[in-house]
Amino acid sequence: MKNLIQDFSNHPLIPGSVLMSLSEYPMASQEKRIGKEELSTANQMGTLEILEWLRGKDILQEDASMRLQQVEDRFLKAFRTVEQKIPEIAQVTQAEEISIKQLARALFGCRLLWEYMEVLTPPERSYEKTSEGTRDLLQDLSNLFRKIVGGAWGVFFPREEFGLVADASAQFWTACLFNNRPEDMAKAFQGYFFTPYRDRFMAMDRGGARKNGVRLQDAISEHIEGAQERFITLHDAVSENIKLGLDTFFLDAAEILKKLELPPTILLFLAHLTEEVCYAFSHIDGSLSSNEHRFISYLLQQIRAACPDNETNQDQGQRGSVEDLKAVLCELDDLIGIHVVKEKVRQTANFAKIQQMRLTRGLKPIPTSYHAVFTGNPGTGKTTVARLMARIYKALGVLKKGHLVECDRSSLVAEYVGQTAIKTNRVIDDAMDGILFIDEAYTLAKQDQDFGREAIDTLLKRMEDDRDRLIVIVAGYPQEMEDFVQSNPGLHSRFTRFVAFPDYDPTELCRIFSLLCRNNELRLSSDLKIRLLHYFHLLHAEKEEHFGNARLVRNCFEEVVNAQANRLALLDVPEQNELVTLLSDDLDKVPESIQEMCDTVKGYQVACPSCGETYRWTSELNIMDAECTECGTIYNCEFGEPAYSR
């Protein structure tokens, strides 16, 4: 279920799956249920699309839809206002800009979630009668999250560590959780943190404002002079919550969600918000102590244990799912080309399978490492295979989540001294119980880049400390990756599995193009198919060291589709067949030599699978068919079946 909320890019505050799950709530007693696939799709949709879809399914009424849109518009506008001010706020407060934005997104997202629930939760279910009176479940849920956030702040900023960042971070979370209107939240979030007042605020890190001489008493002075007293008062308010344990408040929130009969996606999103807040607080001052790291690890471990995606059968977790494994291996087999890679992946899967069998029978596992080096040019399927391997390891029980976190040098290396380890640890934390995929990993070992070496050292330590929960795959060009692994003894000892991804041959490039067409409900004319065969043979023959492979095919496909669109735009009302057919002229960026070859060639001679004789490809038939000139057999010949020959 957690994959439903991983895609946060299209929804800056709340993923589409959460909105769709909440909207399903009033229909919970009816048969109109929303499936997992629809929830996953919702993460790629805009709010207007989701609301329109829900109305079309009679899941959401028009008035509720309008209220939801109005609420989101207000919160998004306020969040955008804060987002624009964050660079200035970071400069004035000396807090880390990324962490401020992460905290603002989580807090505004939390408040928008409460507003969504106010609109969509039936009143009769949002209240509970107790011996002490009527209980507002939604208000209690909001208060519990305040306790979690406040408690986390108190842990990361203890009493003895008062300073400018501590004061600013307190203002950030209280502004969001104790103001009712989003406009007030945005205004209070920035407070007085404006560039002209920067030097005055710096006095808070020097022990307070200077008291000698004549001073003007204004709002800034009052804020600075009263900051430490407010800090202590706020600590007094959250200290009891810290003693009780922040995980207990999350468990209480989970119980309220059960009483409200809300879908499990909401609890998962609440866990996600809690994780975002903790990471933001822990890194906002640019440092992370061992004690803080231990607190985060414990709290998030307790929270994740309460989420539904962790309620798995223990025996199944050890043995994996044979059915799931077969399905993933079938997807592997369906990939075009890379036969040697497929064989190596199967060998690795077989080894992991035997390892898990030994564990279930009480035998010691054979010491091994699943970390791997993928080498090859761009577009050869390295990332695709890495995703499949993550799913294979999950199916076998090697990894609990089986997700893939992709990153590169920019995701791991910071600009300033001391920041790289923090940044790298954050990415590794996201990849725990899954695979960390580092593309162009050799860029970390540049001789003139000390920060890159810091990222490597951090990575090596975590690979050792978390060897049972983390698999790392590094990828890049063959020679560069060989130099990278040899550059550090630690890398050489940990990466023992090497998988080389070959360039696609011309036939395979044609098959990839054909697959793109089928996936987009497009057909190739016979003339275009002949032209593509010549085109990819020419490109392959003239390829340079770093050949583009599938990326080259995708670029070619986009150019052909754009050319078709320009051609059809000249027609008033194109026919159905015209909309789905790509013509030879749509591939217009080709050398004249290819055009001359296409004009003279009628077809390609290939071996008939029935009689063994050669036959010629005839353009009169369906574009994927061929007819044997000897026995008359009609044979389906997608690109690569049968093999290309002149």
XYZ file of C-alpha atoms in Angstrom:
646
model
C 0.000 0.000 0.000
C 2.853 2.383 0.690
C 3.620 2.782 -2.985
C 0.301 4.669 -3.245
C 1.830 7.732 -1.589
C 5.435 7.597 -2.782
C 4.835 9.859 -5.759
C 4.634 13.332 -4.166
C 5.722 15.349 -7.221
C 2.357 16.102 -8.804
C 0.735 16.980 -5.491
C 2.823 19.395 -3.381
C 0.703 18.879 -0.239
C -1.442 15.730 -0.478
C -1.071 12.781 -2.916
C -4.077 12.015 -5.083
C -4.502 8.576 -3.526
C -5.201 10.169 -0.130
C -7.880 12.486 -1.511
C -9.465 9.595 -3.403
C -9.406 7.374 -0.291
C -11.060 10.061 1.822
C -13.698 10.637 -0.856
C -14.486 6.932 -0.843
C -15.294 7.159 2.855
C -18.963 8.243 2.601
C -19.537 5.310 0.206
C -17.872 2.766 2.521
C -21.111 0.899 3.169
C -21.922 0.626 -0.534
C -20.434 -1.437 -3.360
C -18.668 1.491 -5.061
C -15.175 0.701 -3.901
C -11.938 2.179 -5.236
C -9.259 -0.364 -6.142
C -5.493 -0.193 -5.556
C -4.786 0.391 -9.237
C -7.122 3.387 -9.267
C -5.452 4.756 -6.133
C -2.017 4.384 -7.724
C -3.240 6.132 -10.850
C -4.604 8.976 -8.718
C -1.055 9.929 -7.684
C -0.404 10.910 -11.291
C -3.572 13.007 -11.588
C -4.360 16.596 -10.676
C -7.001 17.455 -8.101
C -9.481 18.630 -10.739
C -9.098 15.338 -12.598
C -9.654 13.348 -9.417
C -12.731 15.340 -8.417
C -14.197 14.982 -11.905
C -13.569 11.235 -11.830
C -15.211 10.917 -8.409
C -18.259 12.857 -9.559
C -18.516 10.693 -12.660
C -18.578 7.580 -10.452
C -21.250 9.163 -8.196
C -18.827 8.907 -5.291
C -18.698 12.645 -4.658
C -21.466 15.228 -4.785
C -21.054 18.551 -6.591
C -21.193 20.698 -3.441
C -18.546 18.622 -1.645
C -16.352 18.745 -4.735
C -16.549 22.542 -4.848
C -15.716 22.852 -1.147
C -12.709 20.564 -1.520
C -11.401 22.576 -4.458
C -11.849 25.856 -2.585
C -10.050 24.500 0.471
C -7.122 23.220 -1.582
C -6.844 26.482 -3.517
C -6.506 28.457 -0.270
C -3.900 26.137 1.236
C -1.897 25.874 -1.977
C -1.865 29.651 -2.353
C -0.657 30.069 1.231
C 1.961 27.332 0.823
C 3.247 28.892 -2.395
C 3.611 32.196 -0.549
C 5.702 30.523 2.144
C 7.677 28.560 -0.456
C 8.750 31.775 -2.172
C 9.914 33.236 1.142
C 11.881 30.183 2.307
C 15.246 31.219 0.776
C 15.035 34.531 2.643
C 13.890 32.820 5.851
C 16.803 30.373 5.620
C 19.300 33.197 5.137
C 18.007 35.115 8.158
C 17.611 32.129 10.520
C 20.715 30.174 9.385
C 18.453 27.122 9.036
C 18.795 24.606 6.186
C 16.585 25.689 3.288
C 15.666 22.139 2.192
C 14.553 21.213 5.703
C 12.418 24.342 6.070
C 10.614 23.486 2.850
C 10.214 19.864 3.908
C 8.726 20.954 7.237
C 6.403 23.514 5.627
C 5.125 20.964 3.104
C 4.410 18.401 5.816
C 2.664 20.864 8.137
C 0.555 22.477 5.430
C -0.253 19.000 4.127
C -1.386 17.939 7.575
C -3.666 20.952 7.949
C -5.133 20.408 4.483
C -5.790 16.777 5.431
C -7.817 17.902 8.467
C -9.831 20.251 6.246
C -10.506 17.452 3.764
C -11.726 15.268 6.618
C -13.998 18.036 7.903
C -15.674 18.183 4.491
C -15.919 14.446 3.837
C -16.516 12.849 7.250
C -20.234 12.304 8.056
C -21.091 14.164 11.299
C -22.682 11.104 12.897
C -19.353 9.266 12.743
C -17.060 12.115 13.751
C -18.374 12.273 17.342
C -18.277 9.645 20.084
C -20.321 9.661 23.289
C -18.316 8.745 26.401
C -18.916 8.828 30.149
C -17.106 12.163 30.221
C -19.193 13.708 27.467
C -19.199 13.932 23.678
C -15.807 13.447 22.060
C -14.861 15.143 18.768
C -12.757 12.485 17.043
C -11.440 14.811 14.347
C -10.328 17.356 16.936
C -8.666 14.615 18.971
C -6.827 13.419 15.867
C -5.571 16.951 15.234
C -4.417 17.317 18.859
C -2.518 14.019 18.713
C -0.546 15.154 15.690
C 0.251 18.433 17.490
C 1.677 16.377 20.359
C 3.787 14.302 17.970
C 5.187 17.369 16.204
C 5.748 19.317 19.418
C 7.389 16.343 21.094
C 9.697 15.780 18.134
C 10.703 19.451 18.224
C 11.458 19.161 21.947
C 13.728 16.157 21.377
C 15.740 17.785 18.595
C 15.989 21.155 20.400
C 16.539 20.445 24.130
C 16.479 23.265 26.689
C 20.240 23.721 26.727
C 20.382 24.265 22.951
C 18.453 27.509 22.698
C 19.418 29.619 19.718
C 18.155 31.242 16.550
C 17.386 27.991 14.700
C 15.610 26.556 17.745
C 13.451 29.677 18.008
C 12.714 29.712 14.277
C 11.763 26.029 14.110
C 9.395 26.525 17.057
C 7.759 29.393 15.215
C 7.399 27.307 12.036
C 5.427 24.449 13.592
C 3.321 26.508 15.983
C 2.405 28.910 13.167
C 1.022 26.015 11.126
C -0.684 24.019 13.872
C -2.184 26.826 15.997
C -3.604 29.151 13.327
C -6.945 28.397 11.729
C -6.712 30.266 8.428
C -4.039 29.278 5.858
C -3.322 32.961 5.242
C -2.514 33.424 8.947
C -0.352 30.289 8.862
C 1.725 31.708 6.015
C 2.114 35.102 7.694
C 3.084 33.638 11.087
C 5.489 31.148 9.464
C 7.745 33.966 8.268
C 7.090 36.228 11.214
C 9.834 38.866 11.368
C 12.430 36.793 9.516
C 13.175 39.381 6.816
C 16.594 40.172 5.341
C 16.887 43.721 6.824
C 16.612 42.219 10.338
C 19.199 39.480 9.811
C 21.977 41.043 11.902
C 19.596 41.725 14.761
C 18.421 38.114 14.853
C 22.022 36.896 14.856
C 22.265 38.358 18.366
C 20.210 35.392 19.617
C 23.203 33.142 18.925
C 25.459 35.568 20.801
C 23.487 35.376 24.013
C 20.819 37.978 23.284
C 20.583 41.592 22.210
C 23.100 44.089 23.563
C 21.662 46.148 26.387
C 24.208 48.993 26.471
C 23.534 52.286 24.707
C 20.300 53.808 23.446
C 18.025 51.284 21.718
C 14.735 51.574 19.933
C 12.129 49.222 21.349
C 10.134 47.704 18.515
C 8.481 44.418 17.599
C 11.793 42.853 16.546
C 13.440 43.720 19.844
C 10.495 42.362 21.818
C 10.587 39.129 19.830
C 14.309 38.637 20.425
C 14.220 39.539 24.121
C 11.268 37.257 24.788
C 12.529 34.357 22.679
C 14.253 32.381 25.420
C 11.281 32.686 27.781
C 8.938 31.463 25.023
C 11.364 28.631 24.309
C 11.259 27.457 27.939
C 7.472 27.787 28.123
C 7.039 25.722 24.973
C 9.419 23.091 26.336
C 7.361 22.852 29.517
C 4.284 22.248 27.361
C 5.810 19.405 25.311
C 8.063 17.735 27.914
C 5.287 15.535 29.328
C 4.429 14.303 25.827
C 8.064 13.309 25.283
C 8.028 11.274 28.506
C 4.857 9.440 27.491
C 6.406 8.471 24.155
C 5.482 9.966 20.790
C 4.749 6.519 19.355
C 1.862 6.157 21.800
C 0.190 9.212 20.285
C 0.530 7.699 16.827
C -1.073 4.480 18.070
C -3.911 6.544 19.565
C -4.325 8.265 16.201
C -4.486 4.865 14.512
C -7.294 3.845 16.875
C -9.259 6.983 16.046
C -8.882 6.282 12.320
C -10.295 2.813 12.938
C -13.274 4.295 14.760
C -13.813 6.667 11.875
C -13.571 3.632 9.542
C -11.132 5.492 7.318
C -9.109 3.544 4.701
C -5.545 2.417 5.624
C -4.098 4.882 3.117
C -4.832 7.688 5.589
C -2.802 6.062 8.359
C 0.064 5.506 5.938
C -0.015 9.150 4.936
C -0.046 10.215 8.591
C 3.068 8.068 9.104
C 4.622 9.733 6.072
C 3.930 13.209 7.500
C 5.443 12.220 10.840
C 8.564 10.941 9.106
C 8.882 14.148 7.071
C 8.578 16.307 10.216
C 11.206 14.276 12.087
C 13.704 14.420 9.253
C 13.107 18.148 8.800
C 13.686 18.909 12.503
C 16.737 16.641 12.665
C 18.515 18.339 9.754
C 17.259 21.912 9.971
C 20.295 23.058 11.966
C 22.707 21.314 9.584
C 23.787 18.597 12.023
C 22.519 15.248 13.295
C 23.823 13.780 16.536
C 23.990 10.065 17.291
C 21.305 10.496 19.934
C 18.975 12.193 17.441
C 19.570 9.480 14.851
C 18.766 6.820 17.459
C 15.533 8.619 18.388
C 14.402 8.862 14.754
C 15.186 5.208 14.103
C 13.209 4.061 17.130
C 10.208 6.326 16.577
C 9.848 5.544 12.889
C 10.297 1.834 13.557
C 7.403 1.930 16.042
C 5.231 3.958 13.684
C 5.870 1.718 10.685
C 5.030 -1.337 12.776
C 1.554 0.132 13.324
C 0.906 0.546 9.595
C -1.046 -2.097 7.681
C 1.679 -2.849 5.143
C 3.790 -4.368 7.931
C 1.103 -6.840 9.012
C 2.527 -9.688 6.919
C 2.724 -13.369 7.641
C 6.107 -14.129 9.198
C 6.541 -17.422 7.407
C 5.707 -15.816 4.082
C 8.173 -13.039 4.867
C 10.912 -15.656 5.208
C 9.995 -17.836 2.235
C 8.719 -15.160 -0.133
C 5.891 -15.646 -2.603
C 6.495 -18.181 -5.367
C 3.639 -16.746 -7.437
C 5.034 -13.224 -7.184
C 8.509 -14.445 -8.104
C 7.234 -16.185 -11.222
C 5.364 -13.053 -12.278
C 8.455 -10.861 -11.918
C 10.644 -13.339 -13.762
C 8.095 -13.381 -16.584
C 8.400 -9.601 -16.808
C 12.157 -10.040 -16.953
C 11.832 -12.500 -19.828
C 9.552 -10.095 -21.686
C 12.281 -7.459 -21.857
C 13.747 -7.044 -25.314
C 17.278 -8.360 -25.781
C 19.867 -8.347 -22.912
C 19.868 -12.173 -22.762
C 23.135 -12.352 -20.817
C 21.756 -9.914 -18.231
C 18.590 -11.983 -17.815
C 20.656 -15.086 -17.169
C 22.745 -13.355 -14.494
C 19.626 -12.023 -12.775
C 18.139 -15.525 -12.719
C 21.358 -16.900 -11.247
C 21.249 -14.281 -8.502
C 17.570 -15.058 -7.845
C 18.338 -18.788 -7.601
C 21.122 -18.126 -5.109
C 18.879 -15.890 -2.984
C 16.142 -18.514 -3.098
C 18.469 -21.212 -1.732
C 19.705 -18.802 0.943
C 16.140 -18.277 2.146
C 15.515 -22.024 2.158
C 18.552 -22.511 4.401
C 17.219 -19.896 6.810
C 13.776 -21.493 7.047
C 15.409 -24.841 7.898
C 17.631 -23.403 10.589
C 20.860 -23.513 8.575
C 23.385 -20.705 8.483
C 23.252 -18.547 5.350
C 26.297 -18.623 3.111
C 28.185 -15.323 3.517
C 27.499 -13.202 0.457
C 26.781 -9.713 -0.789
C 23.935 -8.728 -3.085
C 25.458 -5.338 -3.891
C 26.064 -5.057 -7.628
C 27.724 -2.991 -10.344
C 25.727 -2.407 -13.535
C 27.849 -1.292 -16.495
C 26.668 -0.173 -19.895
C 25.749 2.758 -22.089
C 22.618 4.852 -21.469
C 19.292 3.304 -22.395
C 20.365 -0.338 -22.020
C 17.816 -1.176 -19.314
C 19.922 -0.839 -16.150
C 17.278 0.996 -14.119
C 14.479 -1.270 -15.381
C 16.380 -4.400 -14.350
C 17.226 -2.850 -10.961
C 13.504 -2.306 -10.296
C 12.782 -5.922 -11.193
C 15.583 -7.121 -8.914
C 14.096 -5.156 -6.028
C 10.793 -6.959 -6.575
C 12.579 -10.317 -6.889
C 14.329 -9.792 -3.557
C 11.025 -8.838 -1.949
C 9.273 -11.902 -3.396
C 12.028 -14.087 -1.933
C 11.884 -12.389 1.459
C 15.380 -10.868 1.213
C 13.957 -7.323 1.348
C 10.828 -6.313 3.251
C 9.696 -3.479 0.985
C 11.425 -4.159 -2.305
C 11.297 -0.557 -3.479
C 13.944 1.253 -5.506
C 15.361 4.662 -4.618
C 17.164 6.262 -7.559
C 19.806 8.916 -7.009
C 22.943 10.441 -8.479
C 25.821 12.604 -7.273
C 23.614 15.674 -6.788
C 21.327 13.680 -4.452
C 24.228 12.651 -2.191
C 26.790 15.461 -2.251
C 26.183 18.841 -0.623
C 27.838 22.179 -1.274
C 29.288 22.812 2.164
C 31.587 21.012 4.588
C 29.749 18.650 6.932
C 26.534 18.538 4.903
C 27.288 15.607 2.587
C 27.085 12.903 5.251
C 23.704 14.223 6.369
C 22.399 14.346 2.820
C 23.716 10.875 1.994
C 22.289 9.336 5.174
C 18.897 10.813 4.357
C 18.835 9.135 0.940
C 20.011 5.840 2.430
C 17.280 6.012 5.076
C 14.709 6.296 2.297
C 16.147 3.169 0.650
C 16.141 0.981 3.761
C 14.587 -2.477 3.164
C 14.968 -1.849 -0.570
C 17.575 -1.050 -3.212
C 19.571 2.166 -3.489
C 20.370 2.711 -7.178
C 23.181 5.226 -7.792
C 23.451 6.261 -11.429
C 26.795 7.516 -12.766
C 28.329 6.543 -9.426
C 31.856 7.108 -10.749
C 31.304 10.880 -10.435
C 31.611 10.456 -6.661
C 35.268 9.502 -7.018
C 36.494 12.600 -8.836
C 39.985 13.328 -7.588
C 39.276 17.028 -7.042
C 36.032 16.482 -5.136
C 36.526 15.818 -1.386
C 32.786 15.910 -0.752
C 32.272 12.980 -3.125
C 34.708 10.904 -1.089
C 32.734 11.831 2.023
C 29.604 10.424 0.379
C 31.484 7.195 -0.470
C 32.729 6.820 3.109
C 29.219 7.363 4.477
C 27.793 4.867 1.992
C 30.372 2.198 2.850
C 29.669 2.517 6.570
C 25.910 2.209 6.096
C 26.369 -0.759 3.736
C 28.142 -2.512 6.575
C 25.893 -1.350 9.434
C 22.657 -2.078 7.530
C 23.849 -4.997 5.410
C 20.709 -7.020 6.202
C 18.330 -4.236 5.165
C 20.040 -2.476 2.274
C 21.222 -3.466 -1.193
C 23.204 -0.955 -3.250
C 23.497 -1.039 -7.040
C 25.889 1.397 -8.700
C 25.710 2.022 -12.434
C 27.567 3.818 -15.187
C 29.824 3.491 -18.212
C 31.999 0.317 -18.209
C 35.503 1.803 -17.973
C 34.479 4.576 -15.583
C 32.796 2.070 -13.244
C 35.853 -0.190 -13.297
C 38.018 2.766 -12.245
C 35.430 3.732 -9.600
C 35.390 0.320 -7.916
C 39.190 0.095 -8.001
C 39.573 3.594 -6.500
C 38.649 2.480 -2.983
C 39.446 -0.827 -1.215
C 36.069 -0.695 0.530
C 34.218 -0.464 -2.763
C 36.251 -3.299 -4.247
C 35.447 -5.619 -1.338
C 31.721 -4.867 -1.170
C 30.817 -4.892 -4.860
C 31.447 -8.421 -6.081
C 28.599 -8.839 -8.580
C 29.143 -7.263 -11.994
C 26.485 -7.192 -14.714
C 27.379 -5.834 -18.163
C 24.527 -4.446 -20.247
C 25.295 -4.690 -23.993
C 24.144 -2.208 -26.606
C 20.967 -3.169 -28.446
C 21.442 -4.392 -31.997
C 19.447 -2.774 -34.858
C 16.714 -5.426 -34.758
C 16.193 -4.912 -31.030
C 16.015 -1.161 -31.519
C 13.261 -1.745 -34.074
C 11.388 -3.976 -31.633
C 11.609 -1.295 -28.940
C 10.116 1.216 -31.371
C 7.362 -1.269 -32.232
C 6.646 -1.786 -28.516
C 6.308 1.962 -27.979
C 3.800 2.053 -30.829
C 1.712 -0.792 -29.406
C 1.718 0.722 -25.926
C 0.366 3.964 -27.402
C -2.168 2.340 -29.757
C -0.277 3.298 -32.898
C 0.456 1.284 -36.034
C 3.387 1.405 -38.413
C 2.871 1.548 -42.143
C 4.917 -0.984 -44.117
C 6.986 1.761 -45.737
C 7.831 3.260 -42.347
C 8.800 -0.143 -40.999
C 11.257 -0.661 -43.868
C 12.614 2.833 -43.343
C 13.115 2.265 -39.616
C 15.023 -0.949 -40.273
C 17.456 0.908 -42.513
C 17.614 3.887 -40.164
C 18.533 1.917 -37.043
C 21.039 -0.204 -38.971
C 22.746 2.976 -40.130
C 22.766 4.513 -36.632
C 24.123 1.308 -35.146
C 26.850 1.068 -37.778
C 27.947 4.637 -37.114
C 27.498 4.564 -33.327
C 29.958 6.314 -31.074
C 31.373 5.090 -27.761
C 28.353 6.119 -25.657
C 25.508 4.941 -27.885
C 22.016 6.075 -26.822
C 20.188 2.727 -27.262
C 16.586 2.859 -25.976
C 16.880 6.583 -25.291
C 17.711 7.077 -28.951
C 14.622 5.048 -29.889
C 12.392 7.056 -27.555
C 13.662 10.301 -29.053
C 13.008 8.958 -32.541
C 9.514 7.861 -31.498
C 8.700 11.312 -30.131
C 9.901 12.953 -33.341
C 7.755 10.618 -35.459
C 4.678 11.214 -33.290
C 5.180 14.981 -33.436
C 5.535 14.808 -37.201
C 2.300 12.820 -37.411
C 0.538 15.424 -35.259
C 1.705 18.261 -37.518
C 0.526 16.312 -40.565
C -2.908 15.523 -39.121
C -3.396 19.091 -37.872
C -3.824 20.146 -41.503
C -6.903 17.904 -41.809
C -10.298 19.100 -40.644
C -11.472 15.796 -39.153
C -8.937 12.949 -39.393
C -10.294 9.426 -39.734
C -9.787 6.825 -36.995
C -7.256 4.952 -39.119
C -5.290 8.138 -39.761
C -5.063 8.881 -36.037
C -3.457 5.526 -35.243
C -1.186 5.089 -38.288
C 2.363 6.385 -38.618
C 3.594 6.914 -42.178
C 7.031 6.825 -43.755
C 7.054 10.611 -44.203
C 6.691 11.020 -40.419
C 10.312 9.887 -40.108
C 11.639 12.916 -41.912
C 15.032 13.405 -40.245
C 16.946 10.665 -42.071
C 19.896 10.740 -44.502
C 19.176 10.703 -48.223
C 20.946 7.348 -48.507
C 18.232 5.714 -46.427
C 15.511 7.181 -48.601
C 17.250 5.783 -51.716
C 17.472 2.329 -50.116
C 13.793 2.391 -49.129
C 12.770 3.377 -52.650
C 14.544 0.403 -54.223
C 13.863 -2.343 -51.666
C 10.516 -4.158 -51.908
C 11.030 -6.378 -48.909
C 13.495 -8.426 -46.906
C 14.443 -12.040 -47.537
C 14.033 -14.174 -44.429
C 13.648 -17.850 -43.665
C 10.094 -19.229 -43.533
C 9.391 -21.020 -40.222
C 7.230 -23.579 -42.041
C 9.142 -24.702 -45.120
C 12.573 -23.254 -44.462
C 12.674 -21.465 -47.786
C 13.133 -17.715 -48.100
C 10.203 -15.410 -48.599
C 9.774 -11.705 -49.126
C 7.976 -9.246 -46.923
C 4.920 -7.969 -48.821
C 3.539 -4.518 -48.114
C 0.034 -5.505 -49.219
C -0.497 -7.512 -46.037
C -0.882 -6.298 -42.463
C 2.211 -4.401 -41.389
C 3.190 -7.098 -38.898
C 2.698 -9.976 -41.401
C 4.776 -11.565 -44.136
C 3.957 -14.117 -46.847
C 6.258 -16.927 -47.910
C 6.717 -16.895 -51.698
C 7.187 -20.684 -51.711
C 4.422 -22.183 -49.529
C 2.170 -19.153 -49.015
C 2.383 -19.242 -45.200
C 1.274 -16.004 -43.539
C 3.664 -15.357 -40.681
C 3.568 -12.678 -38.002
C 6.864 -10.838 -38.146
C 7.191 -8.151 -35.551
C 10.574 -6.488 -35.494
C 13.095 -9.169 -34.719
C 10.776 -12.090 -35.524
C 12.007 -13.213 -38.017
C 15.539 -11.843 -37.962
C 16.449 -8.907 -40.170
C 18.552 -9.538 -43.268
C 19.201 -7.769 -46.538
